[in-house]
Amino acid sequence: MKNIIASTSLSLIFLLSAVGKCDSSSEKRNLVKDLEANEKDEMSKFALHTLNSLDATYSKRILCRVLDGKKQFANGIVYKLKLSLVVVAGSSSEDKNSSSSLCDESEDKVICEIDLLRSYAATDYAPINVQVVKSECSDEYGGSVQKRAISKRMAGGIESIDIDSDHIKSVAARLVAKLDAESGSDCKRKVNQILQASTQVVAGSLHRLKLEICPDNCAQANECKICAAKVWVKEWMNYFEVMEYSCDEKKSNISQNGLTVEQLQFRQFAQKYNKQYESEEEKQRRFHIFRGNMKKIQMLNEGEQGTAEYGVNEFADLSKSEFTQYYLGLKPNGDNIEKQASIPNVRIPSEFDWRTHNAVTPVKNQGMCGSCWAFSVTGNIEGQYAIKHKNLVSLSEQELVDCDTEDNGCGGGYMTTAYHAIEKIGGLEQEKDYPYEGSNDKCVFNKSEVAAKVVDSVNITSNETEMAQWLFKNGPISIGLNAFAMQFYIRGVSKPWKFLCNPNELDHGVLIVGYGQYKKLPYWIIKNSWGPHWGESGYYRLYRGSGACGVNKMASSAIVD
């Protein structure tokens, strides 16, 4: 019997940040174009990810071949896919060899026509919607295929679960066990009763629980609490993560002081990061942005293809345009380096990190200044100088902000022009001699205090294997990337969907200091410039090998004297 979903209309709303602009000219409307190979691959994977997430069964679709792919421009973009699939009960393997074998051996292949709609309605407060609007399948000979049960709710919707079900009891028990393990306390807890339970089918299941939790083996056995939790489960990956958890001592509603949960979250955020707003109107505007960012964080977590986690941090009340203006700042100007780096023919280890070889200074903070490009450049030169001279010194970003006339200081810049500017200026002073201020100021360069000189610069290959070879042999690499997934990054290996993190829209300068692998996910170790409290102690792990977020599009290095 064929195991496939047929002739059913599915809808999945992913609340995304702006990834494109609408061209409303009449000649664009209803224009149909063939998808490029990379677009076919990306959208096909996204379509299967969506359908597998919505399926109420344990069946998993495996893509055998993309038969056709087109996109139609109307009030948005409709991606029209024709796919050859095989469906296997309980399968979630992404292993290429096993998938190929299943496609070759299975007599149960089906042909599916799947349409995805991506709308254009994008602002800081109303992110883009992407939804599967059609999924119709037949066998390879055009015959009908038996329909299968599927959840028809939207992934953005919430459906109640029987609180007495074994599954939800198991989730609650795992929740308490995880909390106890993380607390380090000898006092253990137990679930006294489950009061409410609901689920949201996404990339796995997002469970929302309201339950009474009591001490189990402690003197305070009577001190039970009503707790609310949000738990994300991917059964096929044995993945279990507590996304939110809070308790109310008084057994009242989970909101406190008459506040909604979102208002309470915003109050906690403002207190934690000492946010002070000039007026009630400004506070309400920030809350409006915060609420929209909570949806983006939810979308990032639910759509994540790696192990990354996203959450509330100090940037949670900033609009996309504000974040771009103050915390990014990469502005390519077309001045490319003509000299190409020589790639060493070396066998590299499975993981390598220049931080353990005294070639990386502590994480710095650019503040509200679009000077990321300067931090990328100094990080690269610090590494090059340390490797050549066996002496690690922290170099001045403020000198570049003030004295590099080819770039625009806090208004943005580009690594290529910064290398040239340093050659013209005569070198870089140490941080201690020309300290960072985070604002444009008058150039006060002192040639007698130059610590490092640049004599040339090179472009490094876009091949990520060769990038790793060059890094292993020569040192940290200056790069630009698309920072879409970085604003709310907390930890883990980030692997966002390519059409959300356009590799051709680079807006942030950072530094690759190493690479590694975690749970079969190869990654780059990237030093950022938003302080040590952001991400993984100031670092970002990004998937390696697919050009994720344009990580391989602008790799370069200075050559130091």
XYZ file of C-alpha atoms in Angstrom, residues 121-316:
196
model
C 4.282 41.793 2.908
C 7.379 42.542 4.954
C 8.085 45.298 7.460
C 9.827 45.362 10.816
C 6.499 44.386 12.378
C 4.972 42.124 9.696
C 7.481 39.531 8.488
C 7.078 37.572 5.251
C 4.783 34.520 5.110
C 5.745 31.275 3.403
C 3.158 28.535 3.065
C 2.597 25.254 1.284
C -0.617 25.814 -0.653
C -0.808 22.611 -2.684
C 0.324 18.998 -2.355
C -1.042 16.464 -4.834
C 0.516 13.066 -5.455
C 0.022 10.036 -7.711
C 2.046 6.943 -8.457
C 4.542 6.946 -11.305
C 1.926 5.646 -13.737
C -0.679 8.279 -12.972
C -2.805 6.029 -10.762
C -4.459 7.262 -7.604
C -2.755 6.956 -4.246
C -4.557 6.173 -1.010
C -4.939 9.224 1.225
C -3.274 9.325 4.588
C -4.360 11.167 7.721
C -2.554 14.444 8.304
C -2.891 17.253 10.755
C -4.709 20.049 8.906
C -4.095 22.722 11.460
C -1.604 25.430 10.668
C 1.802 24.995 12.205
C 1.282 28.399 13.779
C -1.880 27.138 15.507
C -2.217 25.251 18.777
C -4.209 22.071 19.358
C -5.164 20.618 22.731
C -3.803 17.242 23.828
C -5.366 14.718 26.213
C -3.642 15.404 29.535
C -3.984 11.718 30.441
C -2.147 10.485 27.350
C 1.008 8.462 27.928
C 2.893 10.687 25.508
C 2.207 13.942 27.329
C 2.918 12.291 30.704
C 6.270 11.183 29.299
C 7.041 14.722 28.081
C 6.170 16.156 31.511
C 8.348 13.579 33.277
C 11.290 14.305 30.943
C 10.806 18.025 31.568
C 11.099 17.645 35.346
C 14.035 15.230 35.052
C 15.903 17.694 32.828
C 15.216 20.602 35.201
C 16.415 18.546 38.161
C 19.573 17.501 36.318
C 20.392 21.104 35.418
C 19.704 22.427 38.937
C 22.406 20.318 40.604
C 20.249 20.141 43.755
C 19.657 16.975 45.802
C 16.010 18.021 46.101
C 14.029 16.350 43.318
C 10.623 17.258 41.931
C 7.637 15.353 40.614
C 4.617 16.150 38.457
C 1.587 16.141 40.750
C -0.923 16.792 37.974
C -1.041 18.051 34.391
C -3.554 20.891 34.111
C -3.345 21.808 30.431
C -1.472 20.548 27.397
C -1.327 21.581 23.772
C 0.954 21.003 20.820
C 2.098 22.759 17.698
C 3.442 20.620 14.863
C 6.587 22.231 13.498
C 10.005 20.659 12.858
C 9.012 18.128 15.487
C 6.475 19.087 18.164
C 6.309 22.188 20.304
C 4.396 21.279 23.491
C 2.925 23.854 25.847
C 2.233 22.550 29.353
C 0.627 23.893 32.491
C 1.263 21.578 35.403
C 1.540 21.343 39.163
C 5.056 20.458 40.298
C 5.863 19.472 43.886
C 9.057 18.611 45.787
C 9.427 14.832 45.952
C 12.034 14.093 48.608
C 12.428 17.370 50.469
C 11.181 19.022 53.621
C 9.145 21.475 51.546
C 6.860 18.721 50.228
C 3.774 20.918 50.545
C 5.222 23.805 48.550
C 3.812 22.948 45.145
C 3.878 25.371 42.245
C 1.849 25.901 39.118
C 4.341 25.999 36.263
C 4.148 26.805 32.568
C 6.603 25.288 30.125
C 7.255 25.200 26.426
C 9.099 22.047 25.296
C 10.424 21.335 21.813
C 10.708 17.651 20.857
C 12.199 16.029 17.742
C 11.634 12.326 18.446
C 13.616 11.065 15.461
C 16.718 13.001 16.623
C 16.209 12.203 20.326
C 16.089 16.001 20.740
C 14.388 17.463 23.830
C 14.772 21.140 24.704
C 13.028 23.305 27.321
C 12.368 26.586 25.499
C 10.554 28.419 28.304
C 9.820 27.621 31.952
C 8.246 29.700 34.735
C 6.349 29.001 37.950
C 3.761 30.848 40.022
C 4.016 30.350 43.787
C 0.358 31.359 44.310
C -1.143 28.842 41.866
C -2.739 31.684 39.958
C -2.728 32.275 36.206
C 0.790 32.150 34.738
C 0.672 35.883 33.969
C 1.473 38.095 36.923
C 0.187 41.461 38.140
C -2.478 41.476 35.438
C 0.142 41.306 32.670
C -0.044 39.083 29.625
C 2.791 36.594 29.164
C 4.327 38.812 26.456
C 4.139 41.877 28.695
C 5.746 39.921 31.509
C 8.520 38.733 29.169
C 9.109 42.305 28.047
C 9.278 43.545 31.652
C 11.800 40.810 32.524
C 13.815 41.664 29.405
C 13.889 45.382 30.274
C 14.986 44.653 33.837
C 17.695 42.171 32.835
C 19.261 44.494 30.251
C 18.559 47.728 32.148
C 16.494 49.214 29.338
C 15.402 52.787 30.005
C 12.811 54.367 27.679
C 12.290 58.116 27.399
C 8.492 58.033 27.324
C 5.508 55.708 27.577
C 5.059 56.031 23.811
C 8.640 54.880 23.208
C 8.158 52.008 25.641
C 5.035 50.865 23.785
C 6.868 51.094 20.456
C 9.671 48.946 21.833
C 7.151 46.425 23.172
C 5.570 46.235 19.712
C 8.983 45.490 18.174
C 9.774 43.014 20.977
C 6.553 41.117 20.312
C 7.397 40.856 16.608
C 10.898 39.643 17.445
C 9.454 36.909 19.668
C 7.722 35.549 16.574
C 10.974 35.686 14.635
C 12.744 33.807 17.436
C 10.010 31.179 17.377
C 10.345 30.874 13.601
C 14.133 30.514 13.825
C 13.870 27.737 16.411
C 11.146 25.859 14.556
C 12.860 26.092 11.167
C 16.416 25.403 12.342
C 18.078 22.577 10.380
C 21.083 22.310 12.709
C 21.250 22.387 16.510
C 21.193 26.153 17.058
C 18.981 27.757 19.681
C 17.666 31.306 19.419
C 16.226 33.438 22.198
C 15.864 36.806 23.924
C 19.043 38.851 24.240
C 19.940 42.540 24.432
C 18.838 43.109 20.810
C 15.238 41.946 21.339
